[in-house]
Amino acid sequence: APSMRPALTRSEALLAEDALRLLISVASERESNGLSERGRVRRALLHRLFLGETAFSALAETLSRRVTEHADFAQVLREVATFVPPDGGGSGRYRLRPELWSELDPFYAHYTHADAQRAIERYRAHARSSSASPSKGAEGGVPSLLPRAGEGAELSSPFASLPGALRCRRLIGLVFSVLYYAAHTPDGTPDGLLTAALWLLALLYAPAQRQARQ
């Protein structure tokens, strides 16, 4: 068996995770190139709702004016959320439509580390509750949390070849180095670093997955 390597220090692990997060953003982010204005509104609303139910006033405060003042904002909000009337006093709240959990991107560019962790925890809670509910039936399965990078969002020149960076041998080697380190160090690899490496690996296979669905 391979000899055990020394564990990464906290600073080394954080630096490595930040590097992989940057690579994920470069390879998959479509906010500025590839998404329509309406697509940006939808993505922003979804990732706010992944963090929890929210009142309309909170949406207006936390989302940019570019999003809230878009002509289709109200229509997109109805598409991605259901309105929960107030129970007694207070105002109503908007709740994410559960079938949209598959669109969660824990590496969403506007998420902090705490936001990403909160969204993932809520996804897991939804998964547990859905699995425990017999009323959901066979069609009530929880969607897999996998990258959807570039789906329906073609990059324009000069960025069209950017997704090909995922097939770079050095990048693939980097990902597998993290996985190897996770298996052959006494304390494994920190969760954040391992998650980033696995997400990059899933991004690599995302085009093949889309082709299979088509």
C-alpha positions as a Markdown table, in Angstrom:
| # | Residue | x | y | z |
|---|---|---|---|---|
| 1 | Ala | 0.0 | 0.0 | 0.0 |
| 2 | Pro | 1.2 | 3.6 | -0.7 |
| 3 | Ser | 2.9 | 5.2 | 2.3 |
| 4 | Met | 0.8 | 7.8 | 4.2 |
| 5 | Arg | 1.6 | 11.4 | 3.4 |
| 6 | Pro | 1.6 | 14.2 | 6.0 |
| 7 | Ala | -1.7 | 16.0 | 6.3 |
| 8 | Leu | -2.2 | 19.4 | 4.8 |
| 9 | Thr | -1.9 | 22.4 | 7.1 |
| 10 | Arg | -5.1 | 24.5 | 7.4 |
| 11 | Ser | -3.5 | 27.3 | 5.4 |
| 12 | Glu | -2.4 | 24.9 | 2.6 |
| 13 | Ala | -5.9 | 23.4 | 2.5 |
| 14 | Leu | -7.6 | 26.8 | 2.3 |
| 15 | Leu | -5.2 | 28.0 | -0.4 |
| 16 | Ala | -5.8 | 24.8 | -2.5 |
| 17 | Glu | -9.6 | 25.1 | -2.0 |
| 18 | Asp | -9.6 | 28.8 | -3.1 |
| 19 | Ala | -7.5 | 27.8 | -6.2 |
| 20 | Leu | -10.0 | 25.1 | -7.2 |
| 21 | Arg | -12.9 | 27.5 | -6.5 |
| 22 | Leu | -11.4 | 30.0 | -8.9 |
| 23 | Leu | -11.0 | 27.3 | -11.5 |
| 24 | Ile | -14.6 | 26.3 | -11.1 |
| 25 | Ser | -15.7 | 29.9 | -11.5 |
| 26 | Val | -13.6 | 30.3 | -14.6 |
| 27 | Ala | -14.9 | 27.1 | -16.1 |
| 28 | Ser | -18.6 | 27.4 | -15.3 |
| 29 | Glu | -19.7 | 30.9 | -14.5 |
| 30 | Arg | -22.1 | 32.4 | -17.1 |
| 31 | Glu | -23.3 | 35.6 | -15.3 |
| 32 | Ser | -21.4 | 37.9 | -17.7 |
| 33 | Asn | -21.2 | 35.7 | -20.8 |
| 34 | Gly | -23.6 | 33.1 | -21.9 |
| 35 | Leu | -26.8 | 33.9 | -19.9 |
| 36 | Ser | -29.6 | 36.1 | -21.1 |
| 37 | Glu | -30.8 | 38.9 | -18.8 |
| 38 | Arg | -33.8 | 36.9 | -17.9 |
| 39 | Gly | -31.6 | 33.9 | -17.2 |
| 40 | Arg | -29.5 | 36.1 | -14.8 |
| 41 | Val | -32.7 | 37.1 | -13.0 |
| 42 | Arg | -33.8 | 33.5 | -12.6 |
| 43 | Arg | -30.4 | 32.4 | -11.4 |
| 44 | Ala | -30.2 | 35.2 | -8.8 |
| 45 | Leu | -33.7 | 34.5 | -7.5 |
| 46 | Leu | -33.1 | 30.8 | -7.3 |
| 47 | His | -29.9 | 31.2 | -5.3 |
| 48 | Arg | -31.5 | 33.6 | -2.9 |
| 49 | Leu | -34.4 | 31.1 | -2.3 |
| 50 | Phe | -32.0 | 28.2 | -1.8 |
| 51 | Leu | -31.0 | 30.0 | 1.4 |
| 52 | Gly | -34.5 | 30.0 | 2.7 |
| 53 | Glu | -38.1 | 31.4 | 2.5 |
| 54 | Thr | -38.1 | 35.1 | 2.1 |
| 55 | Ala | -40.5 | 38.1 | 2.0 |
| 56 | Phe | -40.7 | 40.2 | -1.0 |
| 57 | Ser | -39.2 | 43.2 | 0.9 |
| 58 | Ala | -36.2 | 41.0 | 1.7 |
| 59 | Leu | -35.7 | 40.1 | -2.0 |
| 60 | Ala | -35.8 | 43.8 | -2.9 |
| 61 | Glu | -33.1 | 44.5 | -0.3 |
| 62 | Thr | -30.8 | 41.6 | -1.0 |
| 63 | Leu | -30.9 | 41.4 | -4.8 |
| 64 | Ser | -29.4 | 44.0 | -7.1 |
| 65 | Arg | -31.6 | 46.6 | -8.8 |
| 66 | Arg | -30.6 | 45.1 | -12.1 |
| 67 | Val | -32.5 | 42.0 | -11.0 |
| 68 | Thr | -35.5 | 43.5 | -9.2 |
| 69 | Glu | -36.2 | 46.1 | -11.8 |
| 70 | His | -36.1 | 43.7 | -14.7 |
| 71 | Ala | -39.4 | 43.6 | -16.7 |
| 72 | Asp | -39.8 | 39.9 | -16.1 |
| 73 | Phe | -38.9 | 39.9 | -12.4 |
| 74 | Ala | -42.5 | 39.2 | -11.1 |
| 75 | Gln | -43.1 | 36.5 | -13.7 |
| 76 | Val | -39.8 | 34.7 | -13.0 |
| 77 | Leu | -40.5 | 34.9 | -9.3 |
| 78 | Arg | -43.9 | 33.1 | -9.8 |
| 79 | Glu | -42.1 | 30.4 | -11.9 |
| 80 | Val | -39.5 | 29.6 | -9.3 |
| 81 | Ala | -41.4 | 30.1 | -6.0 |
| 82 | Thr | -44.8 | 29.7 | -4.4 |
| 83 | Phe | -46.3 | 32.3 | -2.2 |
| 84 | Val | -47.0 | 31.3 | 1.3 |
| 85 | Pro | -49.7 | 33.6 | 2.9 |
| 86 | Pro | -49.0 | 35.1 | 6.3 |
| 87 | Asp | -50.1 | 33.1 | 9.3 |
| 88 | Gly | -51.7 | 35.8 | 11.5 |
| 89 | Gly | -49.6 | 39.0 | 11.4 |
| 90 | Gly | -46.7 | 39.8 | 9.3 |
| 91 | Ser | -46.2 | 39.4 | 5.5 |
| 92 | Gly | -46.3 | 36.4 | 3.3 |
| 93 | Arg | -43.1 | 34.7 | 2.1 |
| 94 | Tyr | -41.9 | 33.1 | -1.1 |
| 95 | Arg | -40.8 | 29.4 | -1.0 |
| 96 | Leu | -38.6 | 27.7 | -3.6 |
| 97 | Arg | -40.4 | 25.2 | -5.8 |
| 98 | Pro | -38.9 | 21.8 | -4.6 |
| 99 | Glu | -38.3 | 20.5 | -8.2 |
| 100 | Leu | -35.8 | 23.2 | -8.7 |
| 101 | Trp | -33.3 | 22.0 | -6.1 |
| 102 | Ser | -31.3 | 20.4 | -8.9 |
| 103 | Glu | -30.2 | 23.9 | -10.1 |
| 104 | Leu | -28.4 | 24.6 | -6.9 |
| 105 | Asp | -24.8 | 25.6 | -7.6 |
| 106 | Pro | -22.8 | 25.6 | -4.3 |
| 107 | Phe | -20.1 | 27.5 | -6.1 |
| 108 | Tyr | -22.4 | 30.3 | -7.2 |
| 109 | Ala | -20.2 | 33.4 | -7.6 |
| 110 | His | -22.2 | 35.6 | -5.2 |
| 111 | Tyr | -22.2 | 33.0 | -2.4 |
| 112 | Thr | -20.0 | 33.3 | 0.6 |
| 113 | His | -18.6 | 30.1 | 2.2 |
| 114 | Ala | -21.4 | 30.4 | 4.8 |
| 115 | Asp | -24.1 | 30.9 | 2.1 |
| 116 | Ala | -22.9 | 27.8 | 0.3 |
| 117 | Gln | -22.9 | 25.7 | 3.4 |
| 118 | Arg | -26.3 | 26.9 | 4.4 |
| 119 | Ala | -27.7 | 26.1 | 0.9 |
| 120 | Ile | -26.2 | 22.6 | 1.0 |
| 121 | Glu | -27.6 | 21.9 | 4.4 |
| 122 | Arg | -31.1 | 22.9 | 3.3 |
| 123 | Tyr | -30.7 | 20.7 | 0.2 |
| 124 | Arg | -29.8 | 17.8 | 2.4 |
| 125 | Ala | -32.7 | 18.5 | 4.7 |
| 126 | His | -35.0 | 18.6 | 1.7 |
| 127 | Ala | -33.5 | 15.3 | 0.5 |
| 128 | Arg | -34.1 | 13.6 | 3.9 |
| 129 | Ser | -37.7 | 14.8 | 4.2 |
| 130 | Ser | -38.5 | 13.8 | 0.7 |
| 131 | Ser | -37.0 | 10.3 | 1.2 |
| 132 | Ala | -38.9 | 9.9 | 4.4 |
| 133 | Ser | -42.3 | 10.8 | 2.9 |
| 134 | Pro | -44.1 | 7.9 | 1.3 |
| 135 | Ser | -46.5 | 10.3 | -0.3 |
| 136 | Lys | -43.8 | 11.4 | -2.7 |
| 137 | Gly | -43.9 | 8.2 | -4.6 |
| 138 | Ala | -41.5 | 7.1 | -7.2 |
| 139 | Glu | -41.6 | 10.5 | -8.9 |
| 140 | Gly | -40.8 | 12.4 | -5.8 |
| 141 | Gly | -37.1 | 11.5 | -5.8 |
| 142 | Val | -34.6 | 14.3 | -4.8 |
| 143 | Pro | -32.7 | 15.6 | -7.8 |
| 144 | Ser | -29.0 | 14.9 | -7.9 |
| 145 | Leu | -26.8 | 17.8 | -6.9 |
| 146 | Leu | -24.5 | 18.0 | -10.0 |
| 147 | Pro | -23.0 | 20.8 | -12.1 |
| 148 | Arg | -25.3 | 22.3 | -14.8 |
| 149 | Ala | -22.5 | 24.5 | -16.2 |
| 150 | Gly | -23.3 | 26.1 | -19.5 |
| 151 | Glu | -26.6 | 24.3 | -20.0 |
| 152 | Gly | -28.5 | 26.3 | -22.6 |
| 153 | Ala | -25.9 | 29.1 | -22.3 |
| 154 | Glu | -23.4 | 29.2 | -25.1 |
| 155 | Leu | -20.3 | 31.3 | -24.7 |
| 156 | Ser | -19.5 | 34.0 | -27.2 |
| 157 | Ser | -16.1 | 34.6 | -28.8 |
| 158 | Pro | -13.4 | 34.9 | -27.5 |
| 159 | Phe | -14.6 | 32.7 | -24.6 |
| 160 | Ala | -16.2 | 29.9 | -26.6 |
| 161 | Ser | -13.2 | 27.6 | -26.1 |
| 162 | Leu | -13.0 | 28.2 | -22.3 |
| 163 | Pro | -14.9 | 24.9 | -21.3 |
| 164 | Gly | -12.1 | 23.0 | -23.1 |
| 165 | Ala | -9.8 | 24.0 | -20.2 |
| 166 | Leu | -11.5 | 21.3 | -18.2 |
| 167 | Arg | -9.9 | 18.7 | -20.5 |
| 168 | Cys | -6.4 | 20.0 | -19.8 |
| 169 | Arg | -4.2 | 17.2 | -18.6 |
| 170 | Arg | -2.6 | 19.3 | -15.9 |
| 171 | Leu | -6.0 | 20.2 | -14.5 |
| 172 | Ile | -7.2 | 16.6 | -14.5 |
| 173 | Gly | -4.0 | 15.7 | -12.8 |
| 174 | Leu | -4.6 | 18.3 | -10.1 |
| 175 | Val | -8.0 | 17.0 | -9.4 |
| 176 | Phe | -6.8 | 13.4 | -9.1 |
| 177 | Ser | -3.9 | 14.6 | -6.9 |
| 178 | Val | -6.5 | 16.0 | -4.4 |
| 179 | Leu | -8.4 | 12.7 | -4.5 |
| 180 | Tyr | -5.2 | 10.7 | -4.0 |
| 181 | Tyr | -4.2 | 12.9 | -1.1 |
| 182 | Ala | -7.6 | 12.3 | 0.4 |
| 183 | Ala | -7.1 | 8.6 | 0.3 |
| 184 | His | -3.5 | 8.5 | 1.4 |
| 185 | Thr | -3.1 | 11.0 | 4.3 |
| 186 | Pro | -3.8 | 10.2 | 7.9 |
| 187 | Asp | -6.6 | 12.8 | 8.3 |
| 188 | Gly | -7.8 | 12.8 | 4.8 |
| 189 | Thr | -8.6 | 16.0 | 2.9 |
| 190 | Pro | -10.8 | 18.8 | 4.3 |
| 191 | Asp | -14.4 | 18.6 | 3.2 |
| 192 | Gly | -14.3 | 22.0 | 1.3 |
| 193 | Leu | -11.2 | 21.0 | -0.7 |
| 194 | Leu | -12.6 | 17.5 | -1.5 |
| 195 | Thr | -15.9 | 18.9 | -2.5 |
| 196 | Ala | -14.3 | 21.4 | -4.9 |
| 197 | Ala | -12.2 | 18.6 | -6.5 |
| 198 | Leu | -15.2 | 16.4 | -6.9 |
| 199 | Trp | -17.3 | 19.3 | -8.4 |
| 200 | Leu | -14.5 | 19.9 | -10.9 |
| 201 | Leu | -14.5 | 16.3 | -11.8 |
| 202 | Ala | -18.2 | 16.4 | -12.4 |
| 203 | Leu | -17.8 | 19.5 | -14.5 |
| 204 | Leu | -15.5 | 17.5 | -16.7 |
| 205 | Tyr | -18.3 | 15.0 | -17.5 |
| 206 | Ala | -21.1 | 17.5 | -17.7 |
| 207 | Pro | -21.0 | 17.8 | -21.5 |
| 208 | Ala | -21.3 | 14.0 | -21.9 |
| 209 | Gln | -24.2 | 13.9 | -19.4 |
| 210 | Arg | -26.0 | 16.6 | -21.4 |
| 211 | Gln | -25.5 | 14.7 | -24.7 |
| 212 | Ala | -26.8 | 11.5 | -23.1 |
| 213 | Arg | -30.0 | 13.3 | -22.0 |
| 214 | Gln | -30.5 | 14.7 | -25.5 |
